[in-house]
Short mmCIF file of C-alpha atoms in Angstrom, two decimals:
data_model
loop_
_atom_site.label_atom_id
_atom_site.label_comp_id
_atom_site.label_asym_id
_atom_site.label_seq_id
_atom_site.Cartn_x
_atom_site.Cartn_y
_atom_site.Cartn_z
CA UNK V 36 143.07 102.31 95.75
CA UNK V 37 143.16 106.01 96.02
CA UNK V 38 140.54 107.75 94.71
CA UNK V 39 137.00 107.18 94.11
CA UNK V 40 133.60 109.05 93.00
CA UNK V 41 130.46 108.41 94.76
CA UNK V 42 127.26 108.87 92.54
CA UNK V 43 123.68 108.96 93.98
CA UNK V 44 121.70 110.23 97.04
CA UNK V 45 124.36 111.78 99.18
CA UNK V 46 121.83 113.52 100.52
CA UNK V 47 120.65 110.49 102.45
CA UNK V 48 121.67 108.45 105.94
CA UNK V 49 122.43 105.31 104.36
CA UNK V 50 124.86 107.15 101.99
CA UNK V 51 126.42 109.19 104.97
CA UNK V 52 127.08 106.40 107.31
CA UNK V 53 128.23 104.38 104.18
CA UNK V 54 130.80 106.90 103.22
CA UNK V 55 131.56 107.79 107.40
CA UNK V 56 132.95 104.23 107.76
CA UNK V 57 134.39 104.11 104.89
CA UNK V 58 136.78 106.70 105.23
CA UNK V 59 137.29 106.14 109.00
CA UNK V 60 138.47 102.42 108.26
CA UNK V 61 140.06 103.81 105.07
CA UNK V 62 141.76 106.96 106.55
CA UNK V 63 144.16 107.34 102.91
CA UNK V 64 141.28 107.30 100.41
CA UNK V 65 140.55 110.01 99.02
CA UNK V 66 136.44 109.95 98.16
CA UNK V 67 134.67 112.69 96.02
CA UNK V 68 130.51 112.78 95.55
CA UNK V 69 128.28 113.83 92.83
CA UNK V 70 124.78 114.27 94.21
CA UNK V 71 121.84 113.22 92.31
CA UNK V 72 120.48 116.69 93.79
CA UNK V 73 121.07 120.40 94.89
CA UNK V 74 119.80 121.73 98.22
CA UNK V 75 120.56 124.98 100.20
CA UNK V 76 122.42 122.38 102.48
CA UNK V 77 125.35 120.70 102.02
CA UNK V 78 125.32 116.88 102.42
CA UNK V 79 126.51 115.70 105.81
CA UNK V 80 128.93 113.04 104.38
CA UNK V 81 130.68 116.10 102.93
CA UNK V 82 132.78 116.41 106.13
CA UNK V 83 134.53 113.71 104.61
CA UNK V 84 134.94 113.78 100.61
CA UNK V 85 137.49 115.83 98.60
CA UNK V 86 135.16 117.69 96.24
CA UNK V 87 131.41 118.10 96.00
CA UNK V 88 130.06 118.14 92.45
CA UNK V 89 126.44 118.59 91.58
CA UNK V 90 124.06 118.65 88.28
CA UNK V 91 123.38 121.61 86.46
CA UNK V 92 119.25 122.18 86.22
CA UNK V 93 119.42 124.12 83.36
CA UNK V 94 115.53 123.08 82.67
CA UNK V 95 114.61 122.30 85.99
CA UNK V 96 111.05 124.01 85.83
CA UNK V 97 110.22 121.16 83.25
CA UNK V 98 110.85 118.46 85.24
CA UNK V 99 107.49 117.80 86.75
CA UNK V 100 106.28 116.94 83.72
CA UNK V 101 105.91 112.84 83.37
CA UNK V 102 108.14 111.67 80.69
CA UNK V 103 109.55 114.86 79.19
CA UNK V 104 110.75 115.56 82.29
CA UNK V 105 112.29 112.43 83.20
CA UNK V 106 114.06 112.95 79.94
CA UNK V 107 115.03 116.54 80.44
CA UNK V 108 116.36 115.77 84.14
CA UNK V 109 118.58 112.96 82.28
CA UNK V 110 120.73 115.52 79.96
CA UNK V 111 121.05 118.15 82.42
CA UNK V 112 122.69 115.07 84.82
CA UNK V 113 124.68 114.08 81.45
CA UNK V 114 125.80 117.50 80.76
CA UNK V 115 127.38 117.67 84.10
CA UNK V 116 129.20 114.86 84.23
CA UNK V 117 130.62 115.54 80.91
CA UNK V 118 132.20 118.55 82.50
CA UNK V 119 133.95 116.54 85.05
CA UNK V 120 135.07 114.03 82.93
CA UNK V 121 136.82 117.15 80.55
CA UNK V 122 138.48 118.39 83.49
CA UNK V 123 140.63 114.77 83.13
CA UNK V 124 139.61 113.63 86.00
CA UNK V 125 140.26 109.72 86.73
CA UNK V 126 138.98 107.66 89.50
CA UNK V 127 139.85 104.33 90.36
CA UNK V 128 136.36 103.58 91.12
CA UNK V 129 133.13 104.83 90.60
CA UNK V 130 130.50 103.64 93.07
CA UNK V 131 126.62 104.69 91.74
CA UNK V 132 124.53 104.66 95.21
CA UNK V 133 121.03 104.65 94.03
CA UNK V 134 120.61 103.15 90.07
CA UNK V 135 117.86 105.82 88.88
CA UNK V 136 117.33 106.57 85.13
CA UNK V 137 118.98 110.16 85.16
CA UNK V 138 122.23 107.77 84.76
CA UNK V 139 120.58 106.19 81.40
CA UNK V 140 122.62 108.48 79.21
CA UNK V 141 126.04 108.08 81.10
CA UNK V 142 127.27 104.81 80.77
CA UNK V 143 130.03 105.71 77.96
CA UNK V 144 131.13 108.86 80.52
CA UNK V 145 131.37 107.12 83.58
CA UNK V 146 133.48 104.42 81.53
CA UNK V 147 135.96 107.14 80.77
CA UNK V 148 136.16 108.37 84.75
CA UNK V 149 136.78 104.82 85.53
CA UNK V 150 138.09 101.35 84.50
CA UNK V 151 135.45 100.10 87.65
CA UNK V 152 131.87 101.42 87.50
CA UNK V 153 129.85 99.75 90.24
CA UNK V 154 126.08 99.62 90.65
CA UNK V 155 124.74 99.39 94.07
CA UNK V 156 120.75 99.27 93.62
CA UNK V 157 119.10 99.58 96.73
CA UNK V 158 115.56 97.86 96.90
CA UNK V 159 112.95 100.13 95.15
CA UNK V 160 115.72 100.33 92.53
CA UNK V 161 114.43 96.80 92.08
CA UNK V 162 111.69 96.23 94.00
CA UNK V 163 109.23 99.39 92.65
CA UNK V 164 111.04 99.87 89.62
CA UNK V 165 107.95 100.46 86.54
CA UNK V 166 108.11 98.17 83.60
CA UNK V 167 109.38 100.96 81.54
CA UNK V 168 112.35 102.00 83.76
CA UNK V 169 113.71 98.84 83.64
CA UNK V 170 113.60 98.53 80.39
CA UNK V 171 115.45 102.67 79.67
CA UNK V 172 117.92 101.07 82.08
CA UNK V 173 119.02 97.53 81.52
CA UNK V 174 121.97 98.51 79.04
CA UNK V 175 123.34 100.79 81.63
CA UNK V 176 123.31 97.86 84.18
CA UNK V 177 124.72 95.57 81.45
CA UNK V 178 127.83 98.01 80.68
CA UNK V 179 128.41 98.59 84.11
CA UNK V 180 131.84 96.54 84.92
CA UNK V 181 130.36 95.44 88.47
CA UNK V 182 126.94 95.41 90.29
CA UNK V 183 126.64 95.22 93.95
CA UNK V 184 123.67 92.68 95.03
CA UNK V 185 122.61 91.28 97.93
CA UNK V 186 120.99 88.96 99.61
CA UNK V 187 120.39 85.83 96.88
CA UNK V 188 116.41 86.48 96.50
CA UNK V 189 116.91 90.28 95.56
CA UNK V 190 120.30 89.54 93.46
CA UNK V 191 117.92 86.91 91.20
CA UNK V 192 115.16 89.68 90.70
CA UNK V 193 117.68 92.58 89.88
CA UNK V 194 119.29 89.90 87.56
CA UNK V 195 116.47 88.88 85.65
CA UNK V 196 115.04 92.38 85.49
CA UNK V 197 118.22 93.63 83.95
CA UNK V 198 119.87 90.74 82.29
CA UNK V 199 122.94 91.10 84.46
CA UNK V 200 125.54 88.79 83.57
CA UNK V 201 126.43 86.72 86.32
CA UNK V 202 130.32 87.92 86.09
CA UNK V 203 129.56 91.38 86.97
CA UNK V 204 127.72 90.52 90.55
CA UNK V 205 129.41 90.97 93.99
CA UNK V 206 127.86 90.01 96.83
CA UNK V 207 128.24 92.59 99.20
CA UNK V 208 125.63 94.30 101.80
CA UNK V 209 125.10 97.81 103.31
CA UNK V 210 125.79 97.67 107.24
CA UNK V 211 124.09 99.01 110.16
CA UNK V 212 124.93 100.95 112.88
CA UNK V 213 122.30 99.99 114.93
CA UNK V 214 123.37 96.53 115.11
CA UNK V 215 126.34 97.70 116.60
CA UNK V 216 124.91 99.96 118.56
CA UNK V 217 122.89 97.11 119.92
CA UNK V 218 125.65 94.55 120.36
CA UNK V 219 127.66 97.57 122.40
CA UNK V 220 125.13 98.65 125.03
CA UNK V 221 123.97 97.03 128.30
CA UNK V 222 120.50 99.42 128.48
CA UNK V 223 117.14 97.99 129.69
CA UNK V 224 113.55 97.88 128.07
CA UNK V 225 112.69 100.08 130.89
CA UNK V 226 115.69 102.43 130.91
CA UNK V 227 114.77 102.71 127.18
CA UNK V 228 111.16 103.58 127.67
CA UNK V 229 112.58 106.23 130.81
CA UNK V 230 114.78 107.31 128.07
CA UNK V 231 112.04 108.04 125.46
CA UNK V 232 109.81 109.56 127.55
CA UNK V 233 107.11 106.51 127.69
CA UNK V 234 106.99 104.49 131.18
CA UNK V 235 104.87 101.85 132.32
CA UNK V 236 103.58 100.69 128.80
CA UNK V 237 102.91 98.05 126.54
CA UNK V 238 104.39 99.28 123.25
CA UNK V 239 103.88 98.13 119.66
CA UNK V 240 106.12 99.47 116.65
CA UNK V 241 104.41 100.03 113.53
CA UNK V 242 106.88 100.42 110.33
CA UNK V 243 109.84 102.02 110.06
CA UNK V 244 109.59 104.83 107.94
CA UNK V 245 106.75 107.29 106.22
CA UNK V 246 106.08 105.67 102.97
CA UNK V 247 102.97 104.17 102.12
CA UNK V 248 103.56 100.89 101.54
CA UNK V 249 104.17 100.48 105.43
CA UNK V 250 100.48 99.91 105.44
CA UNK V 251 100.30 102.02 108.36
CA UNK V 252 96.76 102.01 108.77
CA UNK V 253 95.82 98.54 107.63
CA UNK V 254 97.35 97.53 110.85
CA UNK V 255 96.03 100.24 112.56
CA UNK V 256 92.41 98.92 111.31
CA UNK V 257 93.47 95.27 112.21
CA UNK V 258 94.68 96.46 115.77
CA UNK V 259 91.46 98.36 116.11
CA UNK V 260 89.79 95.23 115.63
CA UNK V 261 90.96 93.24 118.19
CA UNK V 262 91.91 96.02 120.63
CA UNK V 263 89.74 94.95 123.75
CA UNK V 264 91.90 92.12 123.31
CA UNK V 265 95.49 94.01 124.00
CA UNK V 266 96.82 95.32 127.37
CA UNK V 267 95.26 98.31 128.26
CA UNK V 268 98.63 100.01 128.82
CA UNK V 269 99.16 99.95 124.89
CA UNK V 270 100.96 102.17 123.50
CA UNK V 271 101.56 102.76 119.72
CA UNK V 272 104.93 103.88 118.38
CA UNK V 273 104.81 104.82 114.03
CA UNK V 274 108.47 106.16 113.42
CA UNK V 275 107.70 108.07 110.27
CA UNK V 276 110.74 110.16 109.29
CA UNK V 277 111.42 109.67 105.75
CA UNK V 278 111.13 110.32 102.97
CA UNK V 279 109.66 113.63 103.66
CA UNK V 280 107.02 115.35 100.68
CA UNK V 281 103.99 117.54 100.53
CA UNK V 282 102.29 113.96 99.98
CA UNK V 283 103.72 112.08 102.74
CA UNK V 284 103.29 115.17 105.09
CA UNK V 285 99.40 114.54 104.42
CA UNK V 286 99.77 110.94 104.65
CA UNK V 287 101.32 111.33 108.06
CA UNK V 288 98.82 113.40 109.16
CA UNK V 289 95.52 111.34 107.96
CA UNK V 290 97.46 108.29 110.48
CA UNK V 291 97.46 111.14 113.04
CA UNK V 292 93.97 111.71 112.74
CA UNK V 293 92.99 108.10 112.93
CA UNK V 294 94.89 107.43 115.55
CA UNK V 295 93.07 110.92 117.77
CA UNK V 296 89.84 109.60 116.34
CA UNK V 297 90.10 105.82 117.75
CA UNK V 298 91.40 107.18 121.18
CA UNK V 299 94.92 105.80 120.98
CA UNK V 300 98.21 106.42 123.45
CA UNK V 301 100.51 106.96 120.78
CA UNK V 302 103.78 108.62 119.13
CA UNK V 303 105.16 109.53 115.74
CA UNK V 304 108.05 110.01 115.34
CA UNK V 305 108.32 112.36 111.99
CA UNK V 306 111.99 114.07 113.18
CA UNK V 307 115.45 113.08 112.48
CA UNK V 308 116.28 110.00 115.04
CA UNK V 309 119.60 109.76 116.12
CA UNK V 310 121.33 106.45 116.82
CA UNK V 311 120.79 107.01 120.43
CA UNK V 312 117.06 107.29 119.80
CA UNK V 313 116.92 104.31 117.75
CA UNK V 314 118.55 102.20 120.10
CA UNK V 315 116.00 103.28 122.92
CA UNK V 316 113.42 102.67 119.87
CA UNK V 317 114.41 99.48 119.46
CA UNK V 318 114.85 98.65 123.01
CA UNK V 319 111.89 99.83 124.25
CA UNK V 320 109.25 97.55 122.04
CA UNK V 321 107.81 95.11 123.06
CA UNK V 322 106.38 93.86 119.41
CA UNK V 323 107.50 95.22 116.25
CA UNK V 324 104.80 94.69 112.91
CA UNK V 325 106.65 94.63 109.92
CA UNK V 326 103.92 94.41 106.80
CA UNK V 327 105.59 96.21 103.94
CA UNK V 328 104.45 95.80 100.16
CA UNK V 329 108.28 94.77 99.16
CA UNK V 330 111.70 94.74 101.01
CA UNK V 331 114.99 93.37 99.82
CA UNK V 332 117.15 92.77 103.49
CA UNK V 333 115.32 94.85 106.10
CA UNK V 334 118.11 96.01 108.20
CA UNK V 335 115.18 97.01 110.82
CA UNK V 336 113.89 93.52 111.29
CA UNK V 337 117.68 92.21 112.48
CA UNK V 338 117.96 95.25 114.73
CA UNK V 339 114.56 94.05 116.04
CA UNK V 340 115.62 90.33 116.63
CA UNK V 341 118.50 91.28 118.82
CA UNK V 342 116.34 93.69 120.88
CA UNK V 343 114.33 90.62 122.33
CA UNK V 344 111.38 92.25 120.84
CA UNK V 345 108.34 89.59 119.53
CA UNK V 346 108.11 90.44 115.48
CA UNK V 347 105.10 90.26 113.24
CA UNK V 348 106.37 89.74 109.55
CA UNK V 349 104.31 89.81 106.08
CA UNK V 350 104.16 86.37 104.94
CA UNK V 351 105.34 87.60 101.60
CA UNK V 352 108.37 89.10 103.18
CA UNK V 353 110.63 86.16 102.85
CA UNK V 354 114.42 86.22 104.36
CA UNK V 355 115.91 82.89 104.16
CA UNK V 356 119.39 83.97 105.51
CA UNK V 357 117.09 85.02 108.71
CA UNK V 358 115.07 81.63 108.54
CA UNK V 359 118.23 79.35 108.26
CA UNK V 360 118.30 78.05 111.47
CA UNK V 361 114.24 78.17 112.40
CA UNK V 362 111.57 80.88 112.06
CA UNK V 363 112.40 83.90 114.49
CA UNK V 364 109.17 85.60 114.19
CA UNK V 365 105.67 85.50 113.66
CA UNK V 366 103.89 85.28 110.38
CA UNK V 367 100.42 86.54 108.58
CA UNK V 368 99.43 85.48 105.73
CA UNK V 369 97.79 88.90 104.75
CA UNK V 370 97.01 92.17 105.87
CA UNK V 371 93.61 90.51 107.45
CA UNK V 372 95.72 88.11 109.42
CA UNK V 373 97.50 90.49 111.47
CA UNK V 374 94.67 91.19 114.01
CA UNK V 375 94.44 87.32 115.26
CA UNK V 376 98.56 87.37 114.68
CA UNK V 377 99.06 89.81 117.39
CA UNK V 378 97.21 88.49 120.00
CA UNK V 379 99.03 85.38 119.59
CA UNK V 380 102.10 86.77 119.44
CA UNK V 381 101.43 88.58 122.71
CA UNK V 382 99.78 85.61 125.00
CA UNK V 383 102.95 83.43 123.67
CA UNK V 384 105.69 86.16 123.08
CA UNK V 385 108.74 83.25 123.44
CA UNK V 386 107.73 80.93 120.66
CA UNK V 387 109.45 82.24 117.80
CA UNK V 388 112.91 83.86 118.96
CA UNK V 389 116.39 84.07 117.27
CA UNK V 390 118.86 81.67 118.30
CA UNK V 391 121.77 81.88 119.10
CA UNK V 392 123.42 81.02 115.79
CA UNK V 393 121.48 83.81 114.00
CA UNK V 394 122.47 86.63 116.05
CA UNK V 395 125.78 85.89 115.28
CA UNK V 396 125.26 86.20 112.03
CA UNK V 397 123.22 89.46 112.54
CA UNK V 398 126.09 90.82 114.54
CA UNK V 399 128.40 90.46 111.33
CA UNK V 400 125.35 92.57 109.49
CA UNK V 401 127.01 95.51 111.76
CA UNK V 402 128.96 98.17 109.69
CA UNK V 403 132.04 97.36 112.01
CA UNK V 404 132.07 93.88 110.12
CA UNK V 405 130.86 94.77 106.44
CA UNK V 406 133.06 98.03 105.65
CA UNK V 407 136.20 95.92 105.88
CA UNK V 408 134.52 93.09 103.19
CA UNK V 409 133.79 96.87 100.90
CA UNK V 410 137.27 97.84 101.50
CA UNK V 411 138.69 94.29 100.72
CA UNK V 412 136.82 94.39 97.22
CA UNK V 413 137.99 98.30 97.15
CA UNK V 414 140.89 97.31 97.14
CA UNK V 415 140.85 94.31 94.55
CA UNK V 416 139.96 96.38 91.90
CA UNK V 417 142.69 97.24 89.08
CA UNK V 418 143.43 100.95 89.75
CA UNK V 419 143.38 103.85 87.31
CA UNK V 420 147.02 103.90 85.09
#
């Protein structure tokens, strides 16, 4: 393996710290991007590609609209990679980090950059795709040579939704440097609360990003409920700090303004978090409430189980590699269940925990474990002549 062409949302964390581990266990490949995007920045994983390529947006002011503009978006992304792939330009792989329906019109080009064009769908590739996406893009997934899925519950949706063929699936998972991050330090709950500015409290985690279907304030409403319940040291932590829009910027702020109105202690976070941050995030909770619409394997909630942290999970958020040797957190049953949940979970914080045997597992969930199983299938691939 020498060379290979990223495709997707370079723009994003999971694609940098992909592509950052990649190259530092892989120090002799050489890796070139194609963003799905333009910005007056340059993509941090640039620091360690070859060449950055990006689409022309030739009718870019038509884009907003619905379906015209979906369509329009589609052959200015074609267009562009048909200029790379008449510069002669071969790769051994192509690796497509996000599967979104600009790439509907590309299957036959990517096919000529590479004898290996892999799919790696993240979860609302699968998870919040419409009806009619899926459809526009189930031959591209069925001419793709491989398609990256993981774990078994998410690879059976993405298979029926697409009618993947069962040769074409590898089993491989993104990593997380917060596992290792965790499995490397020796800091406290309390150093991490010093560290983060918040002493002396009972903390709850709310989500982990901005987007909606966090429910942010369904559990604020349930925790509202029940609040003369809680310690009254609570303090509420909503890390909020992506995906950033004019929408979610408003979103953000209507939590805000519940949370002034009800009189609560609390933070958002709504800026960039380092890793250091995230550890003393993780750290520093005392329960995390994970009760997102859909999820495919929530990196978060592992990161969570080796912080000794008590964990509320949606019912309906179902992780069997997680559950294989006993239930490690609390359930609810609904959105309306999470009020009575908590207080549970708080006057018996040590009934569900992760044993022993599951955080060794999570530990090989760390990126210094899974790069080297990307690198070994890398490296199986037949090679450009």
């Amino acid at each position: 393996m020498k060379r290979i062409l990223i495709v997707g949302g370079v723009y994003d964390k999971h694609a940098y710290r992909f592509i950052s581990h990649l190259k530092k266990e892989y120090q002799s490949l050489k890796i070139d991007i194609f963003s799905y995007e333009k910005k007056k920045e340059r993509p941090e994983c640039a620091e360690f590609c070859e060449s950055i390529y990006f689409p022309q947006q030739s009718m870019h002011q038509l884009y907003k609209i619905k379906i015209l503009g979906k369509l329009l978006n589609a052959i200015d992304f074609r267009c562009s990679l048909q200029k790379l792939a008449a510069q002669n330009i071969t790769y051994d792989a192509i690796l497509i980090l996000w599967v979104l329906q600009r790439n509907m019109l590309c299957a036959n080009i990517y096919r000529q950059l590479s004898k290996n064009v892999v799919l790696i769908p993240l979860g609302s590739d699968v998870l919040r795709i419409s009806k009619s996406a899926s459809l526009s893009l189930r031959p591209f997934y069925q001419k793709a040579h491989y398609v990256i899925l993981h774990p078994e519950e998410f690879k059976q949706k993405a298979q029926k939704l697409f009618n993947i063929n069962e040769s074409q699936i590898i089993a491989l998972d993104f990593g997380s440097s917060q596992i290792d991050s965790l499995l490397n330090s020796n800091i406290s709950k309390i150093e991490a609360q010093r560290a983060l500015g918040v002493t002396n409290k009972f903390i709850i985690t709310i989500g982990y990003n901005a987007v909606k279907e966090q429910n942010h304030l369904a559990i604020l409403k349930q925790i509202t409920m029940v609040r003369e319940q809680l310690p009254q040291n609570l303090f509420l932590i909503l890390p909020m700090t992506y995906p950033i829009s004019f929408e979610l910027k408003n979103y953000i702020q209507s939590i805000r303004d519940y949370l002034q109105q009800h009189n609560y202690d609390f933070r958002i976070f709504n800026e960039y978090l380092n890793d250091d941050k995230l550890l003393y995030l993780r750290k520093c909770s005392d329960v995390f409430i994970h009760a997102q619409t859909t999820d495919a394997s929530c990196a978060t909630v592992q990161e969570y189980l080796l912080s000794d942290c008590t964990i509320l999970n949606g019912e309906w958020l179902h992780y069997p590699e997680l559950e294989e040797y006993g239930i490690p957190y609390y359930t609810f049953k609904s959105l309306n269940h999470i009020g009575p949940c908590l207080i549970e979970a708080i006057d018996n914080p040590d009934k569900y925990r992760p044993t022993l045997q599951l955080k060794e597992k999570i530990a090989q969930k760390g990126w210094n474990y899974q790069i080297k199983l990307w690198i070994s299938f890398l490296n199986s691939l037949q090679c450009q002549i």
